Amino acid sequence: MQTRTRLVIIGNGMVGHKLVETLVGSAVAQRFELITFCEESRYAYDRVHLSEFFNGKNAQDLSLVAEGFYSRHGVTVHLNDKAVAIDRANKIVTSARGHEVDYDKLVLATGSYPFVPPIAGSDREGCFVYRTIEDLEAITVKAQASRIGVVVGGGLLGLEAANALKSLGLETHVVEFAPRLMAVQIDAGGGAVLRSKIEALGVRVHVAKNTTRIGAGSERLHRLEFEDGASLETDLVVFSAGIRPRDEIARACDLALGARGGISVNNHCQTSDADIYAIGECAVWNNQIFGLVGPGYQMAQVASAHLCGDAASFTGADMSTKLKLLGVDVASIGDAHGKSHGARAYTFIDEPNGIYKKLVVSAEGQHLLGAVLVGEAEAYGNLLQIVLNGLGLPEHPEALILPVSPAGAPGLGVDALPDVAQICSCNNVSKGELCAAIRAGATSLGALKSETKASTTCGGCAPLVTQILNKEMARLGFAVKKDLCEHFPHSRQELYHIVRVERCKTFEELLDKHGRGRGCDICKPAVASILAACWNDYVLQKEHAGLQDTNDHYLANMQKDGTYSVIPRVPAGEITPEKLIALGRVAKQHGLYTKITGAQRIDMFGARVDQLPHIWKDLVAAGFESGHAYAKALRTVKSCVGSTWCRYGVQDSVGLAIEIEDRYKGLRAPHKIKMAVSGCTRECAEAQGKDVGVIATDKGWNLYVCGNGGVKPRHADLFATDLDKATLIQYIDRFFMFYIRTAGRLQRTAVWMENMEGGLEYLKDVIIHDTLGIGAELEAEMAAVIDTYECEWKKTIEDPDKVKRFRHFVNSDKKDSNVIFVHERGQIRPATEAEKLLAPRARGGLNQLP
Amino acid sequence: MRGANLAVAIEFEESTEWMDVCALDDLVPWYGGCALVQGRQVAIFYLNEDGLYAIDNYDPIGKANVLHRGIVGDINGELVVASPLYKQHFSLITGQCLEKKEAHVETYAVRVVAGRVHIGVRVPD
Ligand code: SRM
Ligand SMILES: Cc1cc2nc3c(=O)[nH]c(=O)nc-3n(C[C@H](O)[C@H](O)[C@H](O)COP(=O)(O)OP(=O)(O)OC[C@H]3O[C@@H](n4cnc5c(N)ncnc54)[C@H](O)[C@@H]3O)c2cc1C
Ligand code: SF4
Ligand code: FES
């Protein structure tokens, strides 16, 4: 056996870890003994997503190293220990804690440090940089006692830091030396649009300001003084004025450095000493440093291959970027500034919407050289591919940045890309590799991500990866499987028929006869919904309770912190003053947040599970019923005030809306259903945006079907005109039952109808002309559901056994200590993760309004 | 798979202290309950003849104490609970999240003695 090569890696950041990961996964992993020095107190973490620390991610969420990964692979890690010297002659690395380790090969992956400009006073307390988790923790603590924060530096990271200060509740300023924001990446026009967008968000931007001194302030802790004589007072300062490669250890052992610092490397990432490599942000290649993780990962791969004896070269990397800064999309591609000889530009500016786009094309107009996108960056993926692959430009290149006409974006589909096109630049994954993985069985986005790593870093390539997945799947002729899930080889429609025909009453029975395994969160709620539509049994009955999604199980909507919201039914939005007062009283008594919903009723938030039966006891006593906001069921029938009050109304829309809401309340369906009734053609109830809409005419009622708002709004189609009330209700009965019988899981009426062979005309045949001869049957099925309606909440609070289920703990009456509220605008709201960190005092218990 | 949980219980017998949390009847079959065990929230699932399982109640992805309110079932033969917040699946056997390899919750030993449910608490040596 060969003796093992001892490889020492200095730096366990993103790139250092990537190298370890690549090496231990290689075919010759056994040949190496790996030792790494990690200056920070934790293993490598995802610096790219560092700012998500303020959205509730903690150090563990950000970690790149799965538990036990290093020990499993026999990697020795010196945590919290900085390498301080390299003795190249004897090949020994010495660390701050006094370890002396000899090496055969050495890799420097020391990253970079944030540059703090030499300004007097920049070392005052309350001045920070933005690079490590510790930096962010310190900023969080300081922000607690601050009102104003200033970021010095208006580049990419500066704006990210500004966002963080804003989310910590500070009045935020950005001070930039250059005459515009993000000067490196974008041009003057883009900078101006970006600035106005960011100012609109409440961040103050000061450009062309040279900070000369930081001293004590008179109102706040510090005063920043500028060259032009102006000044700005603040409590907290974050420096984000660029990065510098950490080359100190290389400098001390006389390795060759770049003209402006950084450790020089060749195409194999070797330094001037062939046994020492440098990769990531500390390396300089061809006089360039690369401050992005993608090129760093490429270097790690090249160094790994070279160490394993394979030929591999680093030949530079694309520095295009796409980011969301303070909610604004910003992208820069290739030669964004048009510096190439003879380059010409196309520009599109939409001031009202804050959109700026520029294309830089070659002198003859045949090739795309670069682009800048601010405010809308959807075209990024496409444009980047055109630049990287040198694809020819269409006849009218401007079409690539002009607003999309309803006919759809012009442009080049993923089909136009060659197999070698690099789709994910962070992880260097090509179109060909993606397609190969899909062919080998990675047929979902999740599988494709874990198989190829594409789209797992910055996520910017996700839309393209998805497009390629869909195209390739279609090309391979994958039939879209109709099976509900792995437990049932049937579609929802088939299961519905089985349940009806075999008079099947429980999930167990259906699974035994027609399924396999034990079921899951897809088939259980779907079957529960079918059973409810067919037999209308109480949903919390023993056999059904475990099938319900948590919302149906607790008859309320789970919110982000695990508490619930409560929406009582207010048919047609009509409510008496007594009932309004009752709602206010109940909310106040139980300390709930209240809000008028988008569907004419009142939502009460922040109810713990143990509070729900008490709240409902009070609501039922005041005459309320469940609003089924938690269920795939009829939600509301929205109404306008109608002929009773409105001078234009031609029919009593409120009266009809109440009647039909009472008729269909509790009706469970493949997805939620919404209705509305308007009293005249002015349509104040927005009936044409509903699954079923009714609009009054002077002769009767017009019926509209298959509309919705939401993700993909669709106007309803006119179905029948001038109906009398009996016919109207007959049609609606048939329409709903036919939908419940035949729609797919979670398919709303619009999608159901659009997928139906024959579409609207066929639907009219079935419902109006009864061509299938099932009209009477559908009406009878609906009548059975209506006759067996009970308010689920009323039934629940009357049954002590059921009420017992509404406890957080089976063995204690304590409350969930992770539910913490703070006050805002006179009401409660859930504390953010950052606030929970700030308020350890509140951890012990609930901080609620009395 | 059915015997798996028993094996876990035996393996831990020596270093485990058992805490009585509730009656078996307090749990709804094929649904979860949550017990407070030495300050930790533990989600317990009673799957009839498929046994009893216990894992952390805290959903590390949704960041709330909700796992006991998820739907239980199996995915490719592995017993799982789906978080009620964002629907990721956690193995009841290993605590591993199926969708996100970095997400993982603790598992606990459970046993039933005379109709009472006991959760195993590992005693530090
Ligand atoms: C509370 C409310 C917002 C508000 O504060 O006003 C709301 C809140 C939620 N909506 Fe909504 N929607 C609310 C009115 C609407 C409306 C407006 C309306 O109904 O007039 C729409 C567009 C109209 C439509 O549906 O056609 C709407 C379209 C959606 C959609 C997208 C549906 C679609 O087909 O694209 C979802 C997602 C889904 O259902 O899958 C959704 C899902 C949700 C969920 C359930 C998301 C979730 O899973 O947690 C939210 C629950 C919060 C809660 O617990 O209450 N909500 N939602 C509104 C409750 C109305 C009520 O009284 O019942
Ligand atoms: C807030 C923020 C947002 C970012 N966003 C993006 C983005 O959207 N896209 C993108 O591509 N890039 C982004 N980056 C840049 C990206 O994080 C870096 O390119 C990447 O982390 C570089 O990896 P590295 O391993 O070279 O350096 P690092 O991740 O910095 O790792 C170097 C490690 O080496 C350690 N070290 C240094 N010297 C020694 C020594 N002598 N002994 C022991 N250990 C030592 C350091 O402590 C550090 O832990 C962002 C960076 C920040 C800070
Ligand atoms: S629009 Fe989105 S955020 Fe607002 S209530 Fe509806 S689902 Fe929730
Ligand atoms: S380009 Fe960043 S994850 Fe693919």
JSON list of N, CA and C in Angstrom, two decimals, chain B residues 23-73:
[
{"chain": "B", "resi": 23, "resn": "ALA", "atom": "N", "xyz": [-51.42, 8.35, 29.79]},
{"chain": "B", "resi": 23, "resn": "ALA", "atom": "CA", "xyz": [-51.99, 7.03, 29.53]},
{"chain": "B", "resi": 23, "resn": "ALA", "atom": "C", "xyz": [-51.99, 6.81, 28.03]},
{"chain": "B", "resi": 24, "resn": "LEU", "atom": "N", "xyz": [-51.87, 5.55, 27.61]},
{"chain": "B", "resi": 24, "resn": "LEU", "atom": "CA", "xyz": [-51.92, 5.24, 26.19]},
{"chain": "B", "resi": 24, "resn": "LEU", "atom": "C", "xyz": [-53.24, 5.77, 25.60]},
{"chain": "B", "resi": 25, "resn": "ASP", "atom": "N", "xyz": [-54.29, 5.70, 26.39]},
{"chain": "B", "resi": 25, "resn": "ASP", "atom": "CA", "xyz": [-55.60, 6.16, 25.94]},
{"chain": "B", "resi": 25, "resn": "ASP", "atom": "C", "xyz": [-55.65, 7.66, 25.68]},
{"chain": "B", "resi": 26, "resn": "ASP", "atom": "N", "xyz": [-54.71, 8.39, 26.25]},
{"chain": "B", "resi": 26, "resn": "ASP", "atom": "CA", "xyz": [-54.70, 9.83, 26.00]},
{"chain": "B", "resi": 26, "resn": "ASP", "atom": "C", "xyz": [-54.24, 10.15, 24.58]},
{"chain": "B", "resi": 27, "resn": "LEU", "atom": "N", "xyz": [-53.64, 9.18, 23.90]},
{"chain": "B", "resi": 27, "resn": "LEU", "atom": "CA", "xyz": [-53.12, 9.44, 22.55]},
{"chain": "B", "resi": 27, "resn": "LEU", "atom": "C", "xyz": [-54.13, 8.94, 21.52]},
{"chain": "B", "resi": 28, "resn": "VAL", "atom": "N", "xyz": [-54.30, 9.72, 20.45]},
{"chain": "B", "resi": 28, "resn": "VAL", "atom": "CA", "xyz": [-55.17, 9.31, 19.34]},
{"chain": "B", "resi": 28, "resn": "VAL", "atom": "C", "xyz": [-54.32, 8.48, 18.39]},
{"chain": "B", "resi": 29, "resn": "PRO", "atom": "N", "xyz": [-54.75, 7.23, 18.08]},
{"chain": "B", "resi": 29, "resn": "PRO", "atom": "CA", "xyz": [-53.93, 6.42, 17.18]},
{"chain": "B", "resi": 29, "resn": "PRO", "atom": "C", "xyz": [-53.68, 7.14, 15.85]},
{"chain": "B", "resi": 30, "resn": "TRP", "atom": "N", "xyz": [-52.50, 7.00, 15.33]},
{"chain": "B", "resi": 30, "resn": "TRP", "atom": "CA", "xyz": [-52.10, 7.64, 14.08]},
{"chain": "B", "resi": 30, "resn": "TRP", "atom": "C", "xyz": [-52.23, 9.16, 14.14]},
{"chain": "B", "resi": 31, "resn": "TYR", "atom": "N", "xyz": [-51.97, 9.70, 15.32]},
{"chain": "B", "resi": 31, "resn": "TYR", "atom": "CA", "xyz": [-51.88, 11.13, 15.45]},
{"chain": "B", "resi": 31, "resn": "TYR", "atom": "C", "xyz": [-50.91, 11.42, 16.58]},
{"chain": "B", "resi": 32, "resn": "GLY", "atom": "N", "xyz": [-50.47, 12.65, 16.72]},
{"chain": "B", "resi": 32, "resn": "GLY", "atom": "CA", "xyz": [-49.44, 12.95, 17.71]},
{"chain": "B", "resi": 32, "resn": "GLY", "atom": "C", "xyz": [-49.98, 13.57, 18.97]},
{"chain": "B", "resi": 33, "resn": "GLY", "atom": "N", "xyz": [-49.16, 13.48, 20.03]},
{"chain": "B", "resi": 33, "resn": "GLY", "atom": "CA", "xyz": [-49.40, 14.22, 21.26]},
{"chain": "B", "resi": 33, "resn": "GLY", "atom": "C", "xyz": [-48.07, 14.82, 21.67]},
{"chain": "B", "resi": 34, "resn": "CYS", "atom": "N", "xyz": [-48.09, 15.83, 22.54]},
{"chain": "B", "resi": 34, "resn": "CYS", "atom": "CA", "xyz": [-46.82, 16.44, 22.93]},
{"chain": "B", "resi": 34, "resn": "CYS", "atom": "C", "xyz": [-46.65, 16.35, 24.44]},
{"chain": "B", "resi": 35, "resn": "ALA", "atom": "N", "xyz": [-45.47, 15.91, 24.87]},
{"chain": "B", "resi": 35, "resn": "ALA", "atom": "CA", "xyz": [-45.20, 15.83, 26.31]},
{"chain": "B", "resi": 35, "resn": "ALA", "atom": "C", "xyz": [-44.05, 16.77, 26.66]},
{"chain": "B", "resi": 36, "resn": "LEU", "atom": "N", "xyz": [-44.14, 17.30, 27.87]},
{"chain": "B", "resi": 36, "resn": "LEU", "atom": "CA", "xyz": [-43.05, 18.14, 28.36]},
{"chain": "B", "resi": 36, "resn": "LEU", "atom": "C", "xyz": [-42.15, 17.24, 29.19]},
{"chain": "B", "resi": 37, "resn": "VAL", "atom": "N", "xyz": [-40.93, 17.01, 28.72]},
{"chain": "B", "resi": 37, "resn": "VAL", "atom": "CA", "xyz": [-40.03, 16.08, 29.40]},
{"chain": "B", "resi": 37, "resn": "VAL", "atom": "C", "xyz": [-38.77, 16.83, 29.77]},
{"chain": "B", "resi": 38, "resn": "GLN", "atom": "N", "xyz": [-38.61, 17.10, 31.04]},
{"chain": "B", "resi": 38, "resn": "GLN", "atom": "CA", "xyz": [-37.45, 17.85, 31.53]},
{"chain": "B", "resi": 38, "resn": "GLN", "atom": "C", "xyz": [-37.21, 19.11, 30.71]},
{"chain": "B", "resi": 39, "resn": "GLY", "atom": "N", "xyz": [-38.27, 19.86, 30.48]},
{"chain": "B", "resi": 39, "resn": "GLY", "atom": "CA", "xyz": [-38.14, 21.13, 29.78]},
{"chain": "B", "resi": 39, "resn": "GLY", "atom": "C", "xyz": [-38.10, 21.01, 28.27]},
{"chain": "B", "resi": 40, "resn": "ARG", "atom": "N", "xyz": [-38.02, 19.81, 27.76]},
{"chain": "B", "resi": 40, "resn": "ARG", "atom": "CA", "xyz": [-38.02, 19.63, 26.30]},
{"chain": "B", "resi": 40, "resn": "ARG", "atom": "C", "xyz": [-39.39, 19.22, 25.84]},
{"chain": "B", "resi": 41, "resn": "GLN", "atom": "N", "xyz": [-39.78, 19.69, 24.65]},
{"chain": "B", "resi": 41, "resn": "GLN", "atom": "CA", "xyz": [-41.06, 19.28, 24.10]},
{"chain": "B", "resi": 41, "resn": "GLN", "atom": "C", "xyz": [-40.85, 18.05, 23.22]},
{"chain": "B", "resi": 42, "resn": "VAL", "atom": "N", "xyz": [-41.54, 16.96, 23.57]},
{"chain": "B", "resi": 42, "resn": "VAL", "atom": "CA", "xyz": [-41.38, 15.71, 22.84]},
{"chain": "B", "resi": 42, "resn": "VAL", "atom": "C", "xyz": [-42.71, 15.33, 22.17]},
{"chain": "B", "resi": 43, "resn": "ALA", "atom": "N", "xyz": [-42.66, 15.10, 20.86]},
{"chain": "B", "resi": 43, "resn": "ALA", "atom": "CA", "xyz": [-43.86, 14.69, 20.13]},
{"chain": "B", "resi": 43, "resn": "ALA", "atom": "C", "xyz": [-43.93, 13.16, 20.15]},
{"chain": "B", "resi": 44, "resn": "ILE", "atom": "N", "xyz": [-45.09, 12.62, 20.55]},
{"chain": "B", "resi": 44, "resn": "ILE", "atom": "CA", "xyz": [-45.23, 11.17, 20.65]},
{"chain": "B", "resi": 44, "resn": "ILE", "atom": "C", "xyz": [-46.29, 10.71, 19.65]},
{"chain": "B", "resi": 45, "resn": "PHE", "atom": "N", "xyz": [-46.01, 9.65, 18.93]},
{"chain": "B", "resi": 45, "resn": "PHE", "atom": "CA", "xyz": [-46.96, 9.14, 17.95]},
{"chain": "B", "resi": 45, "resn": "PHE", "atom": "C", "xyz": [-47.28, 7.69, 18.27]},
{"chain": "B", "resi": 46, "resn": "TYR", "atom": "N", "xyz": [-48.55, 7.39, 18.35]},
{"chain": "B", "resi": 46, "resn": "TYR", "atom": "CA", "xyz": [-48.99, 6.03, 18.64]},
{"chain": "B", "resi": 46, "resn": "TYR", "atom": "C", "xyz": [-49.59, 5.45, 17.37]},
{"chain": "B", "resi": 47, "resn": "LEU", "atom": "N", "xyz": [-48.89, 4.52, 16.75]},
{"chain": "B", "resi": 47, "resn": "LEU", "atom": "CA", "xyz": [-49.30, 4.00, 15.45]},
{"chain": "B", "resi": 47, "resn": "LEU", "atom": "C", "xyz": [-49.84, 2.57, 15.58]},
{"chain": "B", "resi": 48, "resn": "ASN", "atom": "N", "xyz": [-50.71, 2.32, 16.55]},
{"chain": "B", "resi": 48, "resn": "ASN", "atom": "CA", "xyz": [-51.27, 0.98, 16.77]},
{"chain": "B", "resi": 48, "resn": "ASN", "atom": "C", "xyz": [-50.19, -0.09, 16.72]},
{"chain": "B", "resi": 49, "resn": "GLU", "atom": "N", "xyz": [-50.37, -1.12, 15.85]},
{"chain": "B", "resi": 49, "resn": "GLU", "atom": "CA", "xyz": [-49.39, -2.22, 15.86]},
{"chain": "B", "resi": 49, "resn": "GLU", "atom": "C", "xyz": [-48.04, -1.83, 15.25]},
{"chain": "B", "resi": 50, "resn": "ASP", "atom": "N", "xyz": [-47.96, -0.63, 14.65]},
{"chain": "B", "resi": 50, "resn": "ASP", "atom": "CA", "xyz": [-46.66, -0.17, 14.16]},
{"chain": "B", "resi": 50, "resn": "ASP", "atom": "C", "xyz": [-45.83, 0.46, 15.27]},
{"chain": "B", "resi": 51, "resn": "GLY", "atom": "N", "xyz": [-46.36, 0.51, 16.47]},
{"chain": "B", "resi": 51, "resn": "GLY", "atom": "CA", "xyz": [-45.54, 0.93, 17.59]},
{"chain": "B", "resi": 51, "resn": "GLY", "atom": "C", "xyz": [-45.69, 2.40, 17.98]},
{"chain": "B", "resi": 52, "resn": "LEU", "atom": "N", "xyz": [-44.85, 2.79, 18.93]},
{"chain": "B", "resi": 52, "resn": "LEU", "atom": "CA", "xyz": [-44.85, 4.15, 19.45]},
{"chain": "B", "resi": 52, "resn": "LEU", "atom": "C", "xyz": [-43.53, 4.81, 19.10]},
{"chain": "B", "resi": 53, "resn": "TYR", "atom": "N", "xyz": [-43.57, 6.08, 18.79]},
{"chain": "B", "resi": 53, "resn": "TYR", "atom": "CA", "xyz": [-42.35, 6.80, 18.43]},
{"chain": "B", "resi": 53, "resn": "TYR", "atom": "C", "xyz": [-42.33, 8.15, 19.11]},
{"chain": "B", "resi": 54, "resn": "ALA", "atom": "N", "xyz": [-41.15, 8.65, 19.39]},
{"chain": "B", "resi": 54, "resn": "ALA", "atom": "CA", "xyz": [-41.06, 9.98, 20.00]},
{"chain": "B", "resi": 54, "resn": "ALA", "atom": "C", "xyz": [-39.89, 10.75, 19.39]},
{"chain": "B", "resi": 55, "resn": "ILE", "atom": "N", "xyz": [-40.16, 11.98, 19.00]},
{"chain": "B", "resi": 55, "resn": "ILE", "atom": "CA", "xyz": [-39.11, 12.84, 18.44]},
{"chain": "B", "resi": 55, "resn": "ILE", "atom": "C", "xyz": [-39.31, 14.24, 19.01]},
{"chain": "B", "resi": 56, "resn": "ASP", "atom": "N", "xyz": [-38.36, 15.13, 18.76]},
{"chain": "B", "resi": 56, "resn": "ASP", "atom": "CA", "xyz": [-38.52, 16.53, 19.17]},
{"chain": "B", "resi": 56, "resn": "ASP", "atom": "C", "xyz": [-39.81, 17.10, 18.59]},
{"chain": "B", "resi": 57, "resn": "ASN", "atom": "N", "xyz": [-40.45, 17.98, 19.34]},
{"chain": "B", "resi": 57, "resn": "ASN", "atom": "CA", "xyz": [-41.65, 18.64, 18.83]},
{"chain": "B", "resi": 57, "resn": "ASN", "atom": "C", "xyz": [-41.30, 19.88, 18.02]},
{"chain": "B", "resi": 58, "resn": "TYR", "atom": "N", "xyz": [-40.06, 20.38, 18.19]},
{"chain": "B", "resi": 58, "resn": "TYR", "atom": "CA", "xyz": [-39.66, 21.62, 17.53]},
{"chain": "B", "resi": 58, "resn": "TYR", "atom": "C", "xyz": [-39.32, 21.35, 16.07]},
{"chain": "B", "resi": 59, "resn": "ASP", "atom": "N", "xyz": [-39.95, 22.06, 15.17]},
{"chain": "B", "resi": 59, "resn": "ASP", "atom": "CA", "xyz": [-39.67, 21.94, 13.75]},
{"chain": "B", "resi": 59, "resn": "ASP", "atom": "C", "xyz": [-38.54, 22.91, 13.41]},
{"chain": "B", "resi": 60, "resn": "PRO", "atom": "N", "xyz": [-37.33, 22.40, 13.11]},
{"chain": "B", "resi": 60, "resn": "PRO", "atom": "CA", "xyz": [-36.19, 23.29, 12.93]},
{"chain": "B", "resi": 60, "resn": "PRO", "atom": "C", "xyz": [-36.33, 24.14, 11.66]},
{"chain": "B", "resi": 61, "resn": "ILE", "atom": "N", "xyz": [-37.21, 23.75, 10.77]},
{"chain": "B", "resi": 61, "resn": "ILE", "atom": "CA", "xyz": [-37.38, 24.53, 9.54]},
{"chain": "B", "resi": 61, "resn": "ILE", "atom": "C", "xyz": [-38.45, 25.61, 9.75]},
{"chain": "B", "resi": 62, "resn": "GLY", "atom": "N", "xyz": [-39.59, 25.23, 10.25]},
{"chain": "B", "resi": 62, "resn": "GLY", "atom": "CA", "xyz": [-40.65, 26.21, 10.53]},
{"chain": "B", "resi": 62, "resn": "GLY", "atom": "C", "xyz": [-40.40, 27.01, 11.80]},
{"chain": "B", "resi": 63, "resn": "LYS", "atom": "N", "xyz": [-39.46, 26.52, 12.63]},
{"chain": "B", "resi": 63, "resn": "LYS", "atom": "CA", "xyz": [-39.10, 27.20, 13.88]},
{"chain": "B", "resi": 63, "resn": "LYS", "atom": "C", "xyz": [-40.29, 27.39, 14.81]},
{"chain": "B", "resi": 64, "resn": "ALA", "atom": "N", "xyz": [-41.05, 26.35, 15.01]},
{"chain": "B", "resi": 64, "resn": "ALA", "atom": "CA", "xyz": [-42.15, 26.41, 15.96]},
{"chain": "B", "resi": 64, "resn": "ALA", "atom": "C", "xyz": [-42.37, 25.00, 16.51]},
{"chain": "B", "resi": 65, "resn": "ASN", "atom": "N", "xyz": [-43.01, 24.94, 17.67]},
{"chain": "B", "resi": 65, "resn": "ASN", "atom": "CA", "xyz": [-43.23, 23.65, 18.33]},
{"chain": "B", "resi": 65, "resn": "ASN", "atom": "C", "xyz": [-44.50, 23.00, 17.81]},
{"chain": "B", "resi": 66, "resn": "VAL", "atom": "N", "xyz": [-44.43, 22.35, 16.68]},
{"chain": "B", "resi": 66, "resn": "VAL", "atom": "CA", "xyz": [-45.64, 21.90, 16.01]},
{"chain": "B", "resi": 66, "resn": "VAL", "atom": "C", "xyz": [-45.62, 20.47, 15.48]},
{"chain": "B", "resi": 67, "resn": "LEU", "atom": "N", "xyz": [-44.49, 19.77, 15.54]},
{"chain": "B", "resi": 67, "resn": "LEU", "atom": "CA", "xyz": [-44.43, 18.49, 14.83]},
{"chain": "B", "resi": 67, "resn": "LEU", "atom": "C", "xyz": [-45.51, 17.50, 15.27]},
{"chain": "B", "resi": 68, "resn": "HIS", "atom": "N", "xyz": [-45.94, 17.58, 16.53]},
{"chain": "B", "resi": 68, "resn": "HIS", "atom": "CA", "xyz": [-46.95, 16.59, 16.97]},
{"chain": "B", "resi": 68, "resn": "HIS", "atom": "C", "xyz": [-48.28, 16.81, 16.26]},
{"chain": "B", "resi": 69, "resn": "ARG", "atom": "N", "xyz": [-48.43, 17.94, 15.59]},
{"chain": "B", "resi": 69, "resn": "ARG", "atom": "CA", "xyz": [-49.69, 18.20, 14.90]},
{"chain": "B", "resi": 69, "resn": "ARG", "atom": "C", "xyz": [-49.60, 17.92, 13.40]},
{"chain": "B", "resi": 70, "resn": "GLY", "atom": "N", "xyz": [-48.61, 17.13, 12.99]},
{"chain": "B", "resi": 70, "resn": "GLY", "atom": "CA", "xyz": [-48.48, 16.79, 11.57]},
{"chain": "B", "resi": 70, "resn": "GLY", "atom": "C", "xyz": [-49.17, 15.48, 11.25]},
{"chain": "B", "resi": 71, "resn": "ILE", "atom": "N", "xyz": [-49.32, 15.22, 9.97]},
{"chain": "B", "resi": 71, "resn": "ILE", "atom": "CA", "xyz": [-49.91, 13.96, 9.54]},
{"chain": "B", "resi": 71, "resn": "ILE", "atom": "C", "xyz": [-48.83, 12.90, 9.48]},
{"chain": "B", "resi": 72, "resn": "VAL", "atom": "N", "xyz": [-49.12, 11.69, 10.05]},
{"chain": "B", "resi": 72, "resn": "VAL", "atom": "CA", "xyz": [-48.13, 10.62, 10.03]},
{"chain": "B", "resi": 72, "resn": "VAL", "atom": "C", "xyz": [-48.45, 9.63, 8.91]},
{"chain": "B", "resi": 73, "resn": "GLY", "atom": "N", "xyz": [-47.42, 8.98, 8.41]},
{"chain": "B", "resi": 73, "resn": "GLY", "atom": "CA", "xyz": [-47.61, 8.01, 7.35]},
{"chain": "B", "resi": 73, "resn": "GLY", "atom": "C", "xyz": [-46.28, 7.41, 6.98]}
]
